[in-house]
Every structure is written in C-alpha cells, then in structure tokens.
Amino acid sequence: MIVPDTDTKGALTLAESLRETIVSTPFATECGELSVSVSIGISHCPSNVTRLLKEVLAEADLALYTAKQTGRNKVVCFGIENA
C-alpha cells in the first residue's frame, strides 16, 4: 500500500490500526470461523527525497521479514527498532 503525504508515525498508526482490525475480525468459512493475524512491513520515503520505488519496496519487504522472524502479528518499519 502506498500512502502519500503520510509521515512515518502516520504510516505506523495506519498499519497498526489495520493489523488490529484484521486480528479482531473473525472470517467466516465453510468450516467455521477463522482467526487470522497479519505482519506488516513499512518503508518511509519523504516526498522531498527522490528514490526508486523498487528501493522503497525492498525496504518494506525487509521490514516484513523482520516482523515475521521476530514473532509475527506485528508492524515493523525499516530502520526503526521496535516499531
């Protein structure tokens, strides 16, 4: 997801809100309700910085893998410890 005009704090707040909503929403299946969790990786690119989208996505991907490797069901921002 690309969120223009949003700083790192805003992106973290949005991602955490999405994570909480997903975790607290049971999904109906043919076999009953299914609970899911989600890990989210974030990378921030200020609007005054020119970077390739490929680089920003690679950082978000690294943050996602960090979230998965450090317990899952969390939000991690590239370059920020314990986000």
XYZ file of N, CA and C in Angstrom:
249
model
N 0.853 -1.160 0.000
C 0.000 0.000 0.000
C 0.902 1.227 0.000
N 0.611 2.173 -0.839
C 1.321 3.439 -0.871
C 0.414 4.496 -0.269
N 0.946 5.222 0.720
C 0.160 6.229 1.416
C 0.860 7.583 1.252
N 0.469 8.344 0.226
C 1.117 9.637 0.008
C 0.811 10.635 1.126
N 1.702 11.597 1.265
C 1.526 12.680 2.237
C 1.331 12.162 3.658
N 2.044 11.091 4.004
C 1.945 10.497 5.337
C 3.349 10.315 5.886
N 3.585 10.779 7.101
C 4.899 10.588 7.710
C 4.986 9.192 8.317
N 6.158 8.875 8.850
C 6.373 7.538 9.408
C 5.398 7.233 10.531
N 5.177 8.202 11.418
C 4.245 7.991 12.528
C 2.840 7.699 12.009
N 2.396 8.432 11.009
C 1.076 8.206 10.429
C 0.966 6.843 9.770
N 2.033 6.433 9.076
C 2.036 5.111 8.429
C 1.990 4.002 9.467
N 2.756 4.175 10.548
C 2.730 3.184 11.628
C 1.361 3.108 12.282
N 0.739 4.256 12.502
C -0.600 4.292 13.105
C -1.609 3.596 12.202
N -1.561 3.887 10.903
C -2.482 3.255 9.952
C -2.258 1.749 9.898
N -1.004 1.333 9.802
C -0.698 -0.097 9.720
C -1.136 -0.834 10.981
N -0.904 -0.233 12.140
C -1.308 -0.868 13.400
C -2.829 -0.969 13.495
N -3.528 0.053 13.023
C -4.993 0.018 13.011
C -5.495 -1.100 12.089
N -4.878 -1.234 10.928
C -5.251 -2.322 10.006
C -4.980 -3.678 10.648
N -3.813 -3.817 11.276
C -3.462 -5.080 11.921
C -4.462 -5.442 13.006
N -4.806 -4.467 13.855
C -5.763 -4.719 14.927
C -7.142 -5.092 14.387
N -7.567 -4.420 13.331
C -8.873 -4.731 12.728
C -8.889 -6.147 12.170
N -7.831 -6.526 11.476
C -7.766 -7.870 10.896
C -7.753 -8.925 11.988
N -6.949 -8.713 13.022
C -6.844 -9.688 14.117
C -8.170 -9.846 14.855
N -8.913 -8.766 14.994
C -10.154 -8.828 15.772
C -11.382 -9.189 14.937
N -11.191 -9.456 13.653
C -12.308 -9.789 12.774
C -12.272 -11.270 12.410
N -13.202 -12.058 12.925
C -13.247 -13.464 12.520
C -13.770 -13.570 11.082
N -13.192 -14.451 10.324
C -13.602 -14.658 8.939
C -14.405 -15.947 8.842
N -15.594 -15.837 8.258
C -16.475 -16.999 8.116
C -16.005 -17.864 6.947
N -15.895 -19.160 7.203
C -15.561 -20.120 6.151
C -16.581 -21.249 6.202
N -16.521 -22.135 5.253
C -17.424 -23.284 5.243
C -17.194 -24.189 6.451
N -15.998 -24.116 7.038
C -15.649 -24.961 8.185
C -15.794 -24.232 9.511
N -16.328 -23.014 9.485
C -16.479 -22.233 10.703
C -15.661 -20.956 10.638
N -15.573 -20.286 11.776
C -14.832 -19.027 11.821
C -13.332 -19.279 11.853
N -12.617 -18.403 11.191
C -11.179 -18.494 11.106
C -10.569 -17.203 11.633
N -9.661 -17.315 12.574
C -8.944 -16.150 13.081
C -7.629 -16.042 12.333
N -7.256 -14.829 11.960
C -6.000 -14.622 11.251
C -5.195 -13.519 11.922
N -3.929 -13.500 11.630
C -3.058 -12.418 12.083
C -2.359 -11.868 10.847
N -1.671 -10.744 11.034
C -1.004 -10.126 9.894
C 0.285 -9.463 10.362
N 1.307 -9.605 9.551
C 2.568 -8.897 9.754
C 2.674 -7.859 8.646
N 3.147 -6.660 8.999
C 3.223 -5.565 8.036
C 4.607 -4.946 8.092
N 5.199 -4.744 6.924
C 6.485 -4.069 6.814
C 6.293 -2.705 6.184
N 6.970 -1.698 6.734
C 6.830 -0.321 6.263
C 8.198 0.236 5.886
N 8.214 1.035 4.843
C 9.379 1.840 4.496
C 8.870 3.249 4.222
N 9.598 4.237 4.690
C 9.163 5.623 4.520
C 10.052 6.333 3.511
N 9.429 7.095 2.646
C 10.160 7.893 1.672
C 9.560 9.294 1.667
N 10.235 10.260 2.299
C 9.709 11.631 2.298
C 9.516 12.148 0.880
N 8.533 12.994 0.696
C 8.205 13.494 -0.641
C 9.321 14.327 -1.254
N 10.222 14.864 -0.431
C 11.312 15.671 -0.972
C 12.555 14.839 -1.295
N 12.443 13.512 -1.196
C 13.562 12.620 -1.483
C 13.243 11.812 -2.727
N 14.179 11.785 -3.645
C 13.977 11.020 -4.877
C 14.608 9.640 -4.697
N 13.774 8.622 -4.732
C 14.223 7.233 -4.635
C 13.407 6.390 -5.580
N 13.977 5.298 -5.998
C 13.255 4.368 -6.840
C 12.235 3.602 -6.002
N 11.063 3.405 -6.563
C 10.030 2.629 -5.882
C 10.561 1.245 -5.527
N 11.386 0.700 -6.391
C 11.978 -0.614 -6.163
C 12.758 -0.638 -4.836
N 13.476 0.434 -4.520
C 14.241 0.507 -3.274
C 13.321 0.577 -2.062
N 12.280 1.395 -2.159
C 11.334 1.549 -1.053
C 10.624 0.223 -0.784
N 10.209 -0.457 -1.841
C 9.537 -1.753 -1.680
C 10.484 -2.799 -1.105
N 11.751 -2.766 -1.488
C 12.725 -3.717 -0.936
C 12.888 -3.500 0.567
N 12.908 -2.237 1.009
C 12.994 -1.953 2.440
C 11.752 -2.421 3.183
N 10.585 -2.193 2.601
C 9.340 -2.654 3.227
C 9.334 -4.174 3.320
N 9.858 -4.837 2.304
C 9.925 -6.299 2.301
C 10.857 -6.787 3.410
N 11.995 -6.136 3.577
C 12.903 -6.494 4.670
C 12.230 -6.301 6.029
N 11.494 -5.213 6.183
C 10.775 -4.963 7.432
C 9.715 -6.040 7.670
N 9.040 -6.463 6.608
C 8.041 -7.531 6.731
C 8.693 -8.825 7.223
N 9.825 -9.189 6.636
C 10.501 -10.405 7.072
C 10.998 -10.287 8.506
N 11.408 -9.100 8.914
C 11.791 -8.884 10.313
C 10.597 -9.117 11.224
N 9.437 -8.604 10.827
C 8.218 -8.811 11.622
C 7.913 -10.297 11.754
N 8.040 -11.025 10.675
C 7.753 -12.463 10.709
C 8.769 -13.226 11.551
N 10.042 -12.830 11.465
C 11.103 -13.547 12.175
C 11.148 -13.211 13.659
N 10.509 -12.121 14.055
C 10.572 -11.708 15.468
C 9.232 -11.852 16.176
N 8.402 -12.755 15.700
C 7.195 -13.073 16.433
C 5.893 -12.958 15.673
N 5.910 -12.418 14.489
C 4.695 -12.285 13.663
C 3.640 -11.410 14.322
N 2.576 -11.141 13.567
C 1.444 -10.348 14.037
C 1.893 -9.008 14.617
N 2.714 -8.300 13.828
C 3.220 -7.009 14.276
C 3.530 -6.125 13.079
N 3.770 -4.858 13.379
C 4.151 -3.864 12.374
C 5.606 -3.505 12.624
N 6.423 -3.529 11.567
C 7.815 -3.131 11.666
C 8.117 -2.132 10.560
N 8.791 -1.056 10.932
C 9.204 -0.048 9.975
C 10.703 -0.166 9.738
N 11.100 -0.224 8.493
C 12.519 -0.331 8.132
C 13.298 0.812 8.777
N 14.374 0.463 9.466
C 15.236 1.465 10.064
C 14.809 1.949 11.441
N 13.698 1.440 11.952
C 13.234 1.832 13.288
C 13.168 0.584 14.153
N 13.929 0.595 15.225
C 13.928 -0.543 16.145
C 12.639 -0.573 16.953
N 12.086 -1.782 17.129
C 10.898 -1.995 17.966
C 9.728 -1.114 17.579
N 9.493 -0.963 16.287
C 8.368 -0.144 15.820
C 7.051 -0.806 16.111
